[in-house]
mmCIF file of N, CA and C in Angstrom:
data_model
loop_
_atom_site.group_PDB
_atom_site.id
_atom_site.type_symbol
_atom_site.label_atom_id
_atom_site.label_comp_id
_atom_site.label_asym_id
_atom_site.label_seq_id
_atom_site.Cartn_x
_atom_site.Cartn_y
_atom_site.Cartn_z
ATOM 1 N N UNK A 1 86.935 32.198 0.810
ATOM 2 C CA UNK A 1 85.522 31.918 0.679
ATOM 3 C C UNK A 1 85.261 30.480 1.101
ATOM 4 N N UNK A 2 84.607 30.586 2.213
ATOM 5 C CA UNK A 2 84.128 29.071 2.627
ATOM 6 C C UNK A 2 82.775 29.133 3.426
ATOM 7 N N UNK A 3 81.895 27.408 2.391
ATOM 8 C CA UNK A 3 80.663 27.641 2.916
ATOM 9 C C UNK A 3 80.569 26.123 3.924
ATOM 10 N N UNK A 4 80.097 26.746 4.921
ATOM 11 C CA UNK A 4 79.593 25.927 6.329
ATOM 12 C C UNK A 4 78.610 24.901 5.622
ATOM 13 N N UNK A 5 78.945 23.255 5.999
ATOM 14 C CA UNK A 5 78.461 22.435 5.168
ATOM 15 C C UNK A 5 78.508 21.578 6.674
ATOM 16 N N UNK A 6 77.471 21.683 7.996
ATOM 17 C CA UNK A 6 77.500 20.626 8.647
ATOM 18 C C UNK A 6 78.642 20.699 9.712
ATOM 19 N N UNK A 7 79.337 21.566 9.923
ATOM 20 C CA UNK A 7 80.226 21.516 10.826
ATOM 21 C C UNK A 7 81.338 21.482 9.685
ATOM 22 N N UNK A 8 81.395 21.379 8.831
ATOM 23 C CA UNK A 8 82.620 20.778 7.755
ATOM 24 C C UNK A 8 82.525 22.457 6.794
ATOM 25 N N UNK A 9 83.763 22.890 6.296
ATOM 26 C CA UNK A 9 83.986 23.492 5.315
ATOM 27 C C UNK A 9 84.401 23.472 3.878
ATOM 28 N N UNK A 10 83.424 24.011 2.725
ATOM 29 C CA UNK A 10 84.235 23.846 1.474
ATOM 30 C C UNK A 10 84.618 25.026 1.082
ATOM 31 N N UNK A 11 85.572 25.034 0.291
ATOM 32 C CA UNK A 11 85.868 26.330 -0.531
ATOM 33 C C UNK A 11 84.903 26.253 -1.614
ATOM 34 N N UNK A 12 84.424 27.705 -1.771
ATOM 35 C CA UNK A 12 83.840 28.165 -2.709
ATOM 36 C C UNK A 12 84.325 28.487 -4.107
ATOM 37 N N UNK A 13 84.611 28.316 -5.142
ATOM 38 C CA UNK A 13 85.149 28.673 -6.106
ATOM 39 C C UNK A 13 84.652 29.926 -7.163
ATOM 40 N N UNK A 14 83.105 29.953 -6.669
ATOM 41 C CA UNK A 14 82.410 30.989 -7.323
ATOM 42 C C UNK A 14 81.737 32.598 -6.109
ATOM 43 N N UNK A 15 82.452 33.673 -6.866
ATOM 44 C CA UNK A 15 82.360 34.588 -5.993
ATOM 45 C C UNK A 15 81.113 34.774 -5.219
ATOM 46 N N UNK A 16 79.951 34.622 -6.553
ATOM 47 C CA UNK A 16 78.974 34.824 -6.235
ATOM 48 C C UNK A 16 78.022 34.292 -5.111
ATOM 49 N N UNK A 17 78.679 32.911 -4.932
ATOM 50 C CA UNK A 17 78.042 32.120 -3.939
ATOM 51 C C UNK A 17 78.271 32.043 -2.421
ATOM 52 N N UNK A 18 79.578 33.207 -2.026
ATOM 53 C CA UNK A 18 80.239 33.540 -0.986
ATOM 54 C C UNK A 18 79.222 33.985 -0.247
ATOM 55 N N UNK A 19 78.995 32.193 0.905
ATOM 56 C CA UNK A 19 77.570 33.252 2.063
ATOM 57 C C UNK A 19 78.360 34.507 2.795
ATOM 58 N N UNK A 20 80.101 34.370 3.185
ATOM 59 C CA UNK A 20 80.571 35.604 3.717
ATOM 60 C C UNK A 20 81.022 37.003 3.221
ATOM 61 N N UNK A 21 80.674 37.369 1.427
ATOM 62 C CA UNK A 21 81.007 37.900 0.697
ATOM 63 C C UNK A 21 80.203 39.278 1.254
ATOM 64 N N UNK A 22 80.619 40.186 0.547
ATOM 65 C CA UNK A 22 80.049 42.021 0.077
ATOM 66 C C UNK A 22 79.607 42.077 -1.218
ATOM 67 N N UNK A 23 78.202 42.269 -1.543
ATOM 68 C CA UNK A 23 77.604 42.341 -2.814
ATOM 69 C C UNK A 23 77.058 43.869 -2.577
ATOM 70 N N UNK A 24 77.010 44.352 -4.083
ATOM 71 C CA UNK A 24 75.669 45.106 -4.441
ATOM 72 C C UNK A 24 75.051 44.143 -5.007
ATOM 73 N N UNK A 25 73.632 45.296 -5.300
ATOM 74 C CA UNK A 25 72.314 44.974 -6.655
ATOM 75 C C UNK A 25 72.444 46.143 -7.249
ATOM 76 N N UNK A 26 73.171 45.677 -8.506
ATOM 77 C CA UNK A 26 73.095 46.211 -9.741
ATOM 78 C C UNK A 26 71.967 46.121 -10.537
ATOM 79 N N UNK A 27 71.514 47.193 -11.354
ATOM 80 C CA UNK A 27 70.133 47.162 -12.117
ATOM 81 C C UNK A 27 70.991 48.066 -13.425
ATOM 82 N N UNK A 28 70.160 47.399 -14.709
ATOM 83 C CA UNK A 28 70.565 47.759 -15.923
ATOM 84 C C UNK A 28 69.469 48.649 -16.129
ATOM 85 N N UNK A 29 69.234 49.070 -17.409
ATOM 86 C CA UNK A 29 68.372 50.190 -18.414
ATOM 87 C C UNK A 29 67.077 49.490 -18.535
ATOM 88 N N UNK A 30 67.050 48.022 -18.354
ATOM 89 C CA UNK A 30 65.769 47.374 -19.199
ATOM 90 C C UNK A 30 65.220 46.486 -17.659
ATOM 91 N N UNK A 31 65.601 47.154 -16.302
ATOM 92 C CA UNK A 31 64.994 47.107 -14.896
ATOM 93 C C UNK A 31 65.370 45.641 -14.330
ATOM 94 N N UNK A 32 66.465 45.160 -14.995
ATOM 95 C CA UNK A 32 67.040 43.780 -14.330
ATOM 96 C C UNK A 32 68.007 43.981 -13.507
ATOM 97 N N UNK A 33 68.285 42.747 -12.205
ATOM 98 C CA UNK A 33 69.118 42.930 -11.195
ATOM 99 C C UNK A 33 69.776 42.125 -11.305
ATOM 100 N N UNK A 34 71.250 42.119 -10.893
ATOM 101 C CA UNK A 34 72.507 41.384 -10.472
ATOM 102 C C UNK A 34 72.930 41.954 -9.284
ATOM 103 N N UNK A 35 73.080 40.427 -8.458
ATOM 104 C CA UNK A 35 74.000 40.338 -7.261
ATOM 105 C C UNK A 35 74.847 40.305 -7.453
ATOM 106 N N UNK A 36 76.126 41.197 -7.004
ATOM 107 C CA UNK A 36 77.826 41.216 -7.896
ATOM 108 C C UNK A 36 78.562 41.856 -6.623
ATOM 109 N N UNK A 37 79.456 41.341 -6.684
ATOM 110 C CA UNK A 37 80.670 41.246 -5.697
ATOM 111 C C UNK A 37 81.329 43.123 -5.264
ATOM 112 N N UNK A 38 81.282 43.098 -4.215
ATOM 113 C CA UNK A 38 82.083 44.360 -4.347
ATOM 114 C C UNK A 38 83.241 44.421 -4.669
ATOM 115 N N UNK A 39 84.441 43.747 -5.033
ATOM 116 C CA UNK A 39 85.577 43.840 -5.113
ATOM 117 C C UNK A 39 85.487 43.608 -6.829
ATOM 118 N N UNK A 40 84.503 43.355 -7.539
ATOM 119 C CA UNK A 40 84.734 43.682 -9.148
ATOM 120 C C UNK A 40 83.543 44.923 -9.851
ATOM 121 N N UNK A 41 83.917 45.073 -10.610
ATOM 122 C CA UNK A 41 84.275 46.811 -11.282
ATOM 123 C C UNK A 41 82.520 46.594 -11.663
ATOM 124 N N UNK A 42 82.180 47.511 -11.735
ATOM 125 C CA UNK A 42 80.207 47.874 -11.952
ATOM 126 C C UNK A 42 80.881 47.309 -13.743
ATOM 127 N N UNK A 43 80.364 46.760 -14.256
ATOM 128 C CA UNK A 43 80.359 46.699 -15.635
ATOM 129 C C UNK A 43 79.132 47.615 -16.069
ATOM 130 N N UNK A 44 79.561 48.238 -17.764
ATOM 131 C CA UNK A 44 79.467 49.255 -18.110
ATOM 132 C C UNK A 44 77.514 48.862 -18.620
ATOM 133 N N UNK A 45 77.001 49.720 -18.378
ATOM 134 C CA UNK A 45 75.507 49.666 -18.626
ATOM 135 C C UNK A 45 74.838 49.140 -17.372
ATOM 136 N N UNK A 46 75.348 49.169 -16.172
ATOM 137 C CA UNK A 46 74.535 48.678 -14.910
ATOM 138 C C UNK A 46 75.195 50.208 -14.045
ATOM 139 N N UNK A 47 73.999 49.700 -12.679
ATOM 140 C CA UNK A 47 74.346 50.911 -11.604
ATOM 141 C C UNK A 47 74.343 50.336 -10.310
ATOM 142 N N UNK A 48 74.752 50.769 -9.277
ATOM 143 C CA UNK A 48 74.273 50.521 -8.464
ATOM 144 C C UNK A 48 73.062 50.876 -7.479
ATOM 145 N N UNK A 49 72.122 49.890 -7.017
ATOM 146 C CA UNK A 49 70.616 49.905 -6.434
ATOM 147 C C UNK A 49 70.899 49.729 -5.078
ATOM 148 N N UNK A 50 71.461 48.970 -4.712
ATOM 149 C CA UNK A 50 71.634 48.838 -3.895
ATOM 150 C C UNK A 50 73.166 48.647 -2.872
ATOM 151 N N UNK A 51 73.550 48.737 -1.672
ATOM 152 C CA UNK A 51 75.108 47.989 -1.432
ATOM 153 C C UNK A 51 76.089 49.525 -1.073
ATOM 154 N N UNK A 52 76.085 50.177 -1.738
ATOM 155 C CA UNK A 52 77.007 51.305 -1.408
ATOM 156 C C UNK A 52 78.543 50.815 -1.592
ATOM 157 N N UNK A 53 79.116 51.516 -1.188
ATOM 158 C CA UNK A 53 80.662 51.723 -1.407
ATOM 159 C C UNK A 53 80.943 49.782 -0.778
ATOM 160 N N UNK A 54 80.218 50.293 0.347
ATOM 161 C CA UNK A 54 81.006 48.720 1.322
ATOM 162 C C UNK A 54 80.962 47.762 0.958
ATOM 163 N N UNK A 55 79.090 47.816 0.501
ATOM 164 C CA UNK A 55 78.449 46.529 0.023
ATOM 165 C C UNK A 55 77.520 46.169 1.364
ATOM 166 N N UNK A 56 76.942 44.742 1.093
ATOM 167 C CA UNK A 56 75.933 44.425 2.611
ATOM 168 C C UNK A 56 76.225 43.035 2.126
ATOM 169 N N UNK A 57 75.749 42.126 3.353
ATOM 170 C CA UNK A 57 75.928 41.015 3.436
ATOM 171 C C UNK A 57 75.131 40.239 2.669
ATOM 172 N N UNK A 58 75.635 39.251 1.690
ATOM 173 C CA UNK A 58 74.338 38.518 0.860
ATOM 174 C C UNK A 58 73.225 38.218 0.806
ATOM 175 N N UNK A 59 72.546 38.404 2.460
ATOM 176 C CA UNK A 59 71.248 38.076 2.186
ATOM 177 C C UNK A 59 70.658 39.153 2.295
ATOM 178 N N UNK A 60 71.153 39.767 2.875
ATOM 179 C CA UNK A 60 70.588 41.575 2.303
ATOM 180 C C UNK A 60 70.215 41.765 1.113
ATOM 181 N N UNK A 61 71.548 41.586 0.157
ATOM 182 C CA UNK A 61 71.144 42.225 -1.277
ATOM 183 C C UNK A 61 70.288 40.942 -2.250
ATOM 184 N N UNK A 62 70.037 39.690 -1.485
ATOM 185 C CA UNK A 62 69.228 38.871 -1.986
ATOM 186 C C UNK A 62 68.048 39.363 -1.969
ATOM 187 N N UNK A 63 67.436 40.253 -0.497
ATOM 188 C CA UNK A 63 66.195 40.434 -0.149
ATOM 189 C C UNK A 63 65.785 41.860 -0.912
ATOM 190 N N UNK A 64 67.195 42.650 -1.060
ATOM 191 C CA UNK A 64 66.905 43.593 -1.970
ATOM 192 C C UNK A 64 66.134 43.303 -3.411
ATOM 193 N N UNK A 65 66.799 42.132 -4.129
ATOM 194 C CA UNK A 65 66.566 41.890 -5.161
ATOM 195 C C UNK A 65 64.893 41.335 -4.959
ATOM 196 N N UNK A 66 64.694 40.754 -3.847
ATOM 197 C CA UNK A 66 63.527 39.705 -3.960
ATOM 198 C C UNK A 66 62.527 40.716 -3.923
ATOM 199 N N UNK A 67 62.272 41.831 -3.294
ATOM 200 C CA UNK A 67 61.199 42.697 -2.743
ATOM 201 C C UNK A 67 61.083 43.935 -4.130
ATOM 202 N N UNK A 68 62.539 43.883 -4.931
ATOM 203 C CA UNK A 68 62.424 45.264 -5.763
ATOM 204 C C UNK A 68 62.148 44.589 -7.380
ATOM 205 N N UNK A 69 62.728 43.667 -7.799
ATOM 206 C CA UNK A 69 62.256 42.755 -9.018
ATOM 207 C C UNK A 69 61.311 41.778 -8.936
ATOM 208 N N UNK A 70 59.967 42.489 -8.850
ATOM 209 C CA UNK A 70 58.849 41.214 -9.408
ATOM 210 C C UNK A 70 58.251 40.931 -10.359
ATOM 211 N N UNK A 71 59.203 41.500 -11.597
ATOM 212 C CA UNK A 71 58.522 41.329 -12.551
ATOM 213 C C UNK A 71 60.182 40.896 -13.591
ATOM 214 N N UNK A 72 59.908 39.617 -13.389
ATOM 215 C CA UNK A 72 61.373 39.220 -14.369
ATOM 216 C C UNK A 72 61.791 40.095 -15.974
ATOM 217 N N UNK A 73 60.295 40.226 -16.421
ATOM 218 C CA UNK A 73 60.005 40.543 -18.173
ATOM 219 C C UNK A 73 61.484 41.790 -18.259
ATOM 220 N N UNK A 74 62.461 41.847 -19.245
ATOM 221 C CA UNK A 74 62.922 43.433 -19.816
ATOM 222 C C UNK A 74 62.227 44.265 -19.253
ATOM 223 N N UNK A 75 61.900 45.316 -19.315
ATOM 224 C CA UNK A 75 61.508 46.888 -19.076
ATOM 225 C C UNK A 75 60.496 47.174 -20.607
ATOM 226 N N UNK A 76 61.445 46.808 -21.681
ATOM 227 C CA UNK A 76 61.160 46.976 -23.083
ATOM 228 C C UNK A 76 59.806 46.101 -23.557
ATOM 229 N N UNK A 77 59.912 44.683 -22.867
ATOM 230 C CA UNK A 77 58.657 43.664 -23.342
ATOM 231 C C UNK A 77 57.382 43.986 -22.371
ATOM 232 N N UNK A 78 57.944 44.301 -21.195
ATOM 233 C CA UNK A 78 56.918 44.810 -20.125
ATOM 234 C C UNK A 78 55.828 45.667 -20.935
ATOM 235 N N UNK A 79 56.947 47.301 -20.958
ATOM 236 C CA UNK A 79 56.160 47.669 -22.033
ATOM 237 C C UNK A 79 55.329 47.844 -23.035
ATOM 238 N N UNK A 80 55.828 46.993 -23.882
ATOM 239 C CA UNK A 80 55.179 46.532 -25.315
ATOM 240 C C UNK A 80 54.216 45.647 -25.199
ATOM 241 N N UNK A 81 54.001 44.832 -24.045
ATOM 242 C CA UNK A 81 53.019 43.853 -23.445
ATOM 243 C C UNK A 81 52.143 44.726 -23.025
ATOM 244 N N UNK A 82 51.903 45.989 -22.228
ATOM 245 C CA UNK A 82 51.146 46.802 -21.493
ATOM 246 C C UNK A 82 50.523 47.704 -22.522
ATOM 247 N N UNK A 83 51.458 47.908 -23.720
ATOM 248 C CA UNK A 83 50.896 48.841 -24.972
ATOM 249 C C UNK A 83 49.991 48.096 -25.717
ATOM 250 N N UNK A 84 50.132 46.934 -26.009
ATOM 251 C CA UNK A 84 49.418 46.017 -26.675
ATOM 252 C C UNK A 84 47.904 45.745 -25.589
ATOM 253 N N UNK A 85 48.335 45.337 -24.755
ATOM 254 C CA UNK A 85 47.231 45.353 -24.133
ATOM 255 C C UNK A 85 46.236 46.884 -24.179
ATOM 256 N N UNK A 86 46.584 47.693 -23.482
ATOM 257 C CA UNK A 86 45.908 48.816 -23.939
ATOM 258 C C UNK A 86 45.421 49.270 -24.898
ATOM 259 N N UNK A 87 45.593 48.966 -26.282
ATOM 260 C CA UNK A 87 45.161 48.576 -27.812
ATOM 261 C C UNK A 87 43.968 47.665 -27.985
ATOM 262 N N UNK A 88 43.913 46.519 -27.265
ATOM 263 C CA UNK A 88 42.911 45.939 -27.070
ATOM 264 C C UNK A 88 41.779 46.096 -27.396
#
């Protein structure tokens, strides 16, 4: 993992930040996304949204994330914000 800094290279130490890496977008139960590496294991309560077996190149699954999560809130407060309101 190395990021292009100017003609100069550093090693990356964090997977996540690998501009040459394979990510999915993982989405949990309560409609939040993670960018996560293809080479580590779906942790348990997420799926995959995006990426497939291969994965896509980081700014792919960045743009995935940017266009499909616009609403940061849980799923759960979203909710309860939209119920309340409707109570009104």
């Amino acid at each position: 993992m190395a990021e292009n800094l100017g003609g100069r290279k550093r090693l990356s130490t964090n997977p996540f930040d690998d501009t040459d890496g394979r990510f999915v977008v993982l989405v949990n139960d309560e409609g939040q996304h993670s960018l996560w590496p293809v080479f580590a294991g779906v942790p348990a309560g997420w799926t995959v949204a995006f990426g497939g077996a291969g994965g896509a190149d980081r700014g792919s699954a960045l743009r995935f994330v940017d266009e499909n999560w616009n609403d940061l809130r849980p799923r759960s407060l979203r909710e309860a914000t939209d119920n309340t309101a409707t109570l009104a």
